[in-house]
PDB file of C-alpha atoms in Angstrom:
ATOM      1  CA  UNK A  24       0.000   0.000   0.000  1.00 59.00           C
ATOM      2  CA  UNK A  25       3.142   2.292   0.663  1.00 63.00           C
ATOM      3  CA  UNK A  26       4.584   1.612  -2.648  1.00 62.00           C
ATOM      4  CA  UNK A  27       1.004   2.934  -4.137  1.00 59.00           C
ATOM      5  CA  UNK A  28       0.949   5.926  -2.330  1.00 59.00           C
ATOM      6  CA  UNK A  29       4.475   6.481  -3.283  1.00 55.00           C
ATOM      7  CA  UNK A  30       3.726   6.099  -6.926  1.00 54.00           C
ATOM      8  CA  UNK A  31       0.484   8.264  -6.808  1.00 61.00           C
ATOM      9  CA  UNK A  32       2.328  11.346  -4.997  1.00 62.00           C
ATOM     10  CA  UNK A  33       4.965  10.697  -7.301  1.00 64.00           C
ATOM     11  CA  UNK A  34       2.703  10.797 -10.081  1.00 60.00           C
ATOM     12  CA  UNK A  35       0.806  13.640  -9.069  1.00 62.00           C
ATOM     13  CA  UNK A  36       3.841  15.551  -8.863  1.00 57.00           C
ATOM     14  CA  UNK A  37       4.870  14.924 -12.353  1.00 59.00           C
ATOM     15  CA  UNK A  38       1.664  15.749 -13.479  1.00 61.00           C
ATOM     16  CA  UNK A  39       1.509  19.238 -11.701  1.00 64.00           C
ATOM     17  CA  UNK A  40       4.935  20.494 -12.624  1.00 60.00           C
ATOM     18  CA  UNK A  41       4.339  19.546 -16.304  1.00 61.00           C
ATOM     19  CA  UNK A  42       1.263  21.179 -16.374  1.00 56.00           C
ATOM     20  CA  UNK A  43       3.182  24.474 -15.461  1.00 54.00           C
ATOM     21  CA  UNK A  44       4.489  26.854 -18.341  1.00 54.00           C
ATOM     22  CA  UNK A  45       6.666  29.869 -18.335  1.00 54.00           C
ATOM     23  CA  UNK A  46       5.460  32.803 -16.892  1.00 50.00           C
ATOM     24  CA  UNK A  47       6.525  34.693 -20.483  1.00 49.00           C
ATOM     25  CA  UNK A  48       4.875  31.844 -22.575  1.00 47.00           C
ATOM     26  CA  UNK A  49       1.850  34.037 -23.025  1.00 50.00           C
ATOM     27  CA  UNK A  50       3.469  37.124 -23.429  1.00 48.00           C
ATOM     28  CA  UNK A  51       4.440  36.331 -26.762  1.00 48.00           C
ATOM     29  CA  UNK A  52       2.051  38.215 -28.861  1.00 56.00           C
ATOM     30  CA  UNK A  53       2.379  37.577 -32.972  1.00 72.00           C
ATOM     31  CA  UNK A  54       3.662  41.393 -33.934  1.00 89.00           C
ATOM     32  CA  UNK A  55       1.283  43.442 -35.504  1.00 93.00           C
ATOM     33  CA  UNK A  56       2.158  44.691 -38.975  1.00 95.00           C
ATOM     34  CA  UNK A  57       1.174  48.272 -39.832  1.00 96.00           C
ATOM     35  CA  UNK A  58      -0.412  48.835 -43.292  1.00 96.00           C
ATOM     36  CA  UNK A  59      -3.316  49.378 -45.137  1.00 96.00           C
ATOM     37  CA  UNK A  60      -6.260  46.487 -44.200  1.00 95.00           C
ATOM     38  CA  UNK A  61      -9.145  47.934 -47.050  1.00 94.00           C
ATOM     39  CA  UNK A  62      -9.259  45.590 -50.074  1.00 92.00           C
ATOM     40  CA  UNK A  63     -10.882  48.392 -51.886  1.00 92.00           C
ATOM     41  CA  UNK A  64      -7.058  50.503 -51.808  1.00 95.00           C
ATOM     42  CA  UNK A  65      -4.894  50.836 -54.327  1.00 96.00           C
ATOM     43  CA  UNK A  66      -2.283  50.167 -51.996  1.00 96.00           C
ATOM     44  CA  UNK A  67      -3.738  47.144 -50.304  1.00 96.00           C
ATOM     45  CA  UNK A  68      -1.737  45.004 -47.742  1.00 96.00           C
ATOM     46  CA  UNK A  69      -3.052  41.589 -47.367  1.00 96.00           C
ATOM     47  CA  UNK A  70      -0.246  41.173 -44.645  1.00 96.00           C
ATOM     48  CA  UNK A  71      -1.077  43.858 -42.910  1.00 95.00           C
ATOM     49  CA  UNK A  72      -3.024  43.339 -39.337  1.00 95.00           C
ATOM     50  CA  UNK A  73      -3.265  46.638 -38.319  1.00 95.00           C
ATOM     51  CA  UNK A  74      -4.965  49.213 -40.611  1.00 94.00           C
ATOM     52  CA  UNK A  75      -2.525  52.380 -40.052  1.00 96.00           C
ATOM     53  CA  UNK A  76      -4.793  55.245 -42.153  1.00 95.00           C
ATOM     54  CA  UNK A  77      -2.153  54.918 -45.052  1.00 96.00           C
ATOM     55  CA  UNK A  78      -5.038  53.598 -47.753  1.00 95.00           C
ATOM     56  CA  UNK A  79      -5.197  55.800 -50.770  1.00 94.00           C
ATOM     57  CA  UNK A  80      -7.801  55.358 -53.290  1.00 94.00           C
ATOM     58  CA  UNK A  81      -8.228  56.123 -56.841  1.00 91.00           C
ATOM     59  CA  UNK A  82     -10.255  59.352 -58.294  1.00 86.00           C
ATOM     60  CA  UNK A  83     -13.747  58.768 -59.217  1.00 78.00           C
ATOM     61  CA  UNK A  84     -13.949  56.773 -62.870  1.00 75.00           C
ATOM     62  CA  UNK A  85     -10.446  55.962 -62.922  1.00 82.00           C
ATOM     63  CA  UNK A  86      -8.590  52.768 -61.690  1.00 88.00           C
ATOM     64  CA  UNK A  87      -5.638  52.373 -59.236  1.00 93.00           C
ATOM     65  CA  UNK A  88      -3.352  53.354 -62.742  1.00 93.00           C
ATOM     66  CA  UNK A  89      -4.783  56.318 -63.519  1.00 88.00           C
ATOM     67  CA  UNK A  90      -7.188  54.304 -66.427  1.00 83.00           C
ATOM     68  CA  UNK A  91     -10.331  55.817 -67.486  1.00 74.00           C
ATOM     69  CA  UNK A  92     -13.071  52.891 -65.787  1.00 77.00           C
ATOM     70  CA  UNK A  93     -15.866  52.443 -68.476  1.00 78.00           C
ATOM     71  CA  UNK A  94     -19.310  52.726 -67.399  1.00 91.00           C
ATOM     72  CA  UNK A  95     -22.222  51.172 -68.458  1.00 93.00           C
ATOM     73  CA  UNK A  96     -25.517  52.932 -69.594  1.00 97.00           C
ATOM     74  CA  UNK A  97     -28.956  52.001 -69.484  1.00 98.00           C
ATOM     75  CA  UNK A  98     -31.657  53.023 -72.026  1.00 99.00           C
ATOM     76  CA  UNK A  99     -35.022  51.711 -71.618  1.00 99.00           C
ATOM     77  CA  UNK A 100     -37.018  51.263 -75.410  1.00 98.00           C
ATOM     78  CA  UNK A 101     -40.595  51.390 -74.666  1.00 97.00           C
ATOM     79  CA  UNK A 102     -43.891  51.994 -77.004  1.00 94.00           C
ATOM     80  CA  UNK A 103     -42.542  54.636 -79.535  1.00 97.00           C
ATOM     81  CA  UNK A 104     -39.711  55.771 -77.096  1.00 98.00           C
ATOM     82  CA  UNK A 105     -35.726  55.286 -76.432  1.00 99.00           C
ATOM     83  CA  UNK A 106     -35.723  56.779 -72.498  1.00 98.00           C
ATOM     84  CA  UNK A 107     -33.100  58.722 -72.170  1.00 99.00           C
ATOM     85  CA  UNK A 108     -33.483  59.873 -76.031  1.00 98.00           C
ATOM     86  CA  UNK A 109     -30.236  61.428 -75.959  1.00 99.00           C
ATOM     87  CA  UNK A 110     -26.738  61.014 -73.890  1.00 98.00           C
ATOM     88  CA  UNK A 111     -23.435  62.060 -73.406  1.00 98.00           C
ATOM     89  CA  UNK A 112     -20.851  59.519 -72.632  1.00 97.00           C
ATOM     90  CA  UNK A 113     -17.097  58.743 -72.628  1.00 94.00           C
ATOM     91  CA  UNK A 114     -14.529  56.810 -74.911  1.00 93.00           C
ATOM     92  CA  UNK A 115     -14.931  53.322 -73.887  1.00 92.00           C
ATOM     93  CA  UNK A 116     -18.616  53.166 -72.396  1.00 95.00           C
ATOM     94  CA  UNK A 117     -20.417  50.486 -72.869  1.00 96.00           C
ATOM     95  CA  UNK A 118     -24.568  51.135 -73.586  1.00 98.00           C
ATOM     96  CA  UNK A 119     -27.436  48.492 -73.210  1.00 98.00           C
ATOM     97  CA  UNK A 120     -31.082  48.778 -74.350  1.00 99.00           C
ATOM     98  CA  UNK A 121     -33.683  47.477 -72.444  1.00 98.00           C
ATOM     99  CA  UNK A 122     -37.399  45.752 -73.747  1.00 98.00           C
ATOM    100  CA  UNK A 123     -39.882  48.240 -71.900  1.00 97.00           C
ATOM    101  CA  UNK A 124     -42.709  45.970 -73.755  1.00 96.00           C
ATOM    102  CA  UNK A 125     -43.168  45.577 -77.766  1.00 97.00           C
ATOM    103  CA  UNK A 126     -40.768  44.544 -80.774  1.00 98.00           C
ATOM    104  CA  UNK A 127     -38.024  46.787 -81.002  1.00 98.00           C
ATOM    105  CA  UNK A 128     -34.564  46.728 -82.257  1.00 98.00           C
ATOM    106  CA  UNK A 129     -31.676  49.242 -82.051  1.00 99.00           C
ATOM    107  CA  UNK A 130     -30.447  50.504 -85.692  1.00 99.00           C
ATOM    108  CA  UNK A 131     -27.333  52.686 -86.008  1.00 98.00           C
ATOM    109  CA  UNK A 132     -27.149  52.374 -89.833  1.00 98.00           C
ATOM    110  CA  UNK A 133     -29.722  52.780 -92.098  1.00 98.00           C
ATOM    111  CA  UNK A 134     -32.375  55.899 -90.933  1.00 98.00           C
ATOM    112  CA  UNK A 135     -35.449  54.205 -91.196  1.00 98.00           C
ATOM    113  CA  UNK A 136     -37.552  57.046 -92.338  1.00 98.00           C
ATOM    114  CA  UNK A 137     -34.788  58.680 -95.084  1.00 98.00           C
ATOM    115  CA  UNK A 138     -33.336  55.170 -96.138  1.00 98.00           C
ATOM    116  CA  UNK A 139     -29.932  56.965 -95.670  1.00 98.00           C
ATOM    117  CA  UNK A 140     -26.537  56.082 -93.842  1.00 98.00           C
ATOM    118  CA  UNK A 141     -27.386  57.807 -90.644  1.00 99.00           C
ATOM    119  CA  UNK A 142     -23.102  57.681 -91.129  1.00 98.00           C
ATOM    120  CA  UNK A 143     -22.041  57.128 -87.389  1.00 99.00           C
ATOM    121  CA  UNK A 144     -18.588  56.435 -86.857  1.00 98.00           C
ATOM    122  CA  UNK A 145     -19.168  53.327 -86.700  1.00 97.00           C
ATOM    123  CA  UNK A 146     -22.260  51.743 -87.596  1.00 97.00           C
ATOM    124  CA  UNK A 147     -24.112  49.146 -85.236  1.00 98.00           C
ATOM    125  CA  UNK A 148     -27.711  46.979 -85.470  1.00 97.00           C
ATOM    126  CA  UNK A 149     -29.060  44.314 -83.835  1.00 98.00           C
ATOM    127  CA  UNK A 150     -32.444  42.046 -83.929  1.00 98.00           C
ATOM    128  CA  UNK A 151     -35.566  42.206 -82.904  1.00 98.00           C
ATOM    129  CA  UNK A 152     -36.254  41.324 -79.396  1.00 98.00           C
ATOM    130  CA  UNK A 153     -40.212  41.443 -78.049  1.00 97.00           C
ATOM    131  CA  UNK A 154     -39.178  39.695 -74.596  1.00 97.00           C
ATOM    132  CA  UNK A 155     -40.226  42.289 -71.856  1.00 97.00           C
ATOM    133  CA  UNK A 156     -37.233  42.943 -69.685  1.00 97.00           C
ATOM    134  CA  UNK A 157     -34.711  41.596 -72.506  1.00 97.00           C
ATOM    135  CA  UNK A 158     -31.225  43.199 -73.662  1.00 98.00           C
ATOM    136  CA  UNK A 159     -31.956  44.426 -77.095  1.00 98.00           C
ATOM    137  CA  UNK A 160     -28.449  45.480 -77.651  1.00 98.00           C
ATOM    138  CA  UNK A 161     -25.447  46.323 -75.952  1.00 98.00           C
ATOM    139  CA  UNK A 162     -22.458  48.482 -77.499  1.00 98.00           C
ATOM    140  CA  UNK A 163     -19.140  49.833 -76.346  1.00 96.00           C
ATOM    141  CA  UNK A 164     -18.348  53.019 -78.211  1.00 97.00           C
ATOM    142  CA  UNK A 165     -14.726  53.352 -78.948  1.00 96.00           C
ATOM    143  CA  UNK A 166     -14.929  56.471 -81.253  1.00 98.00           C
ATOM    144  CA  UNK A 167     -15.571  59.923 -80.464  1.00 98.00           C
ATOM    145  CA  UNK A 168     -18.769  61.740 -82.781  1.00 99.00           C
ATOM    146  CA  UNK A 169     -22.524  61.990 -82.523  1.00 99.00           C
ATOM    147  CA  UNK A 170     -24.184  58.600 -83.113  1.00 99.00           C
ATOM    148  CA  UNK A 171     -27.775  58.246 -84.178  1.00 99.00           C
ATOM    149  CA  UNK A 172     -30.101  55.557 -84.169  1.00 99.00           C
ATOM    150  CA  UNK A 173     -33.684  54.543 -84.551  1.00 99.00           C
ATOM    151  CA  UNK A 174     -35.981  51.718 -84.268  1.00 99.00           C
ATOM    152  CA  UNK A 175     -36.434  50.076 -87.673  1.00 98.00           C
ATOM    153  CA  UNK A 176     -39.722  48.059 -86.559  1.00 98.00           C
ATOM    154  CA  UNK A 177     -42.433  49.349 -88.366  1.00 96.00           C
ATOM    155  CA  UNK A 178     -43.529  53.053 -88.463  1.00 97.00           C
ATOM    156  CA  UNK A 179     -41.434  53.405 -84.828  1.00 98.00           C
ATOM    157  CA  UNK A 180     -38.878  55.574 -85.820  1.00 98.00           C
ATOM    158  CA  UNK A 181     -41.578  58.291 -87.646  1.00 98.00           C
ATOM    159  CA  UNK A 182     -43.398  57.774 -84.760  1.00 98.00           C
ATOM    160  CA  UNK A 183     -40.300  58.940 -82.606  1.00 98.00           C
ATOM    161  CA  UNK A 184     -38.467  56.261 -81.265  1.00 99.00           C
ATOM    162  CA  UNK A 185     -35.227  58.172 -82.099  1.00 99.00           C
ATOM    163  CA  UNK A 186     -31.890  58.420 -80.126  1.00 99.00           C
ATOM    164  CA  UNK A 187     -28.858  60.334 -80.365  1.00 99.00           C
ATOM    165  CA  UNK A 188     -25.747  58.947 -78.396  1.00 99.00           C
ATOM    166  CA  UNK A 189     -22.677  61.604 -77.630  1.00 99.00           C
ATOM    167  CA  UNK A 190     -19.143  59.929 -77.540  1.00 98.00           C
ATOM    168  CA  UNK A 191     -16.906  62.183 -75.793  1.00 97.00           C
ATOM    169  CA  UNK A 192     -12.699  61.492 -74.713  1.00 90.00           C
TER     170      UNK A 192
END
């Protein structure tokens, strides 16, 4: 029964003392590196664990290298309508139209009530779309000028579903 007792405080002993760490064990804190913490930065730190206010950002429409960001416009063709009718836009912007309801199609070649080249600088067209909702068309204009367009479907166009689209640098 002695030996038992032995072995147990024995043990016990063992158990406590290796249970026991170094005062400084905890005290080791993983250092904290200083830098900017927003993904949205041009000068992003995925490193970084501690956001130090050095995050700059890019002016509005351009990218983190000074690029022009195209943007995308929305015009909406309805029942005898292109809404907006006429825009202004940049080099590089990109321009969807939208089914409001009907058949309509987006024609930047031939005018559909003079049967002329409505002689864009550069010509576009697409189909006929009737789903409600639907892309018509979508363009990225490249070239600087005045662009018009109609809608070729029927009597639309002398009805005045016109557009007029304003490329700018």
């Amino acid at each position: 029964m002695k030996n038992y007792f032995c072995l147990f405080t024995i043990f016990t002993l063992l158990f406590i003392f290796s249970s026991c760490e170094k005062e400084d064990d905890h005290n080791h804190d993983h250092e904290s590196i200083q830098g900017c913490t927003d993904s949205l930065a041009c000068n992003y730190n995925e490193n970084a664990t501690d956001d130090d206010n050095s995050c700059t950002y890019p002016e509005a429409g351009y990218d983190c290298d000074g690029n022009v960001l195209a943007l995308i416009h929305t015009i909406f063709a309805g029942n005898f309508y292109y809404d907006p009718a006429n825009i202004t836009i940049n080099v590089g912007d990109q321009v969807r139209w939208i089914n409001d309801g009907g058949f309509h199609d987006v024609n930047g070649e031939i005018n559909s009530m003079t049967n002329t080249s409505f002689e864009n600088p550069e010509s576009f067209n697409s189909p006929i779309v009737s789903d409600v909702g639907a892309v018509i068309y979508t363009h990225t204009f490249n070239l600087t000028g005045v662009y018009n367009y109609d809608c070729s479907v029927g009597g639309h166009a002398q009805s005045g579903m016109v557009g007029t689209i304003i490329v700018e640098d």
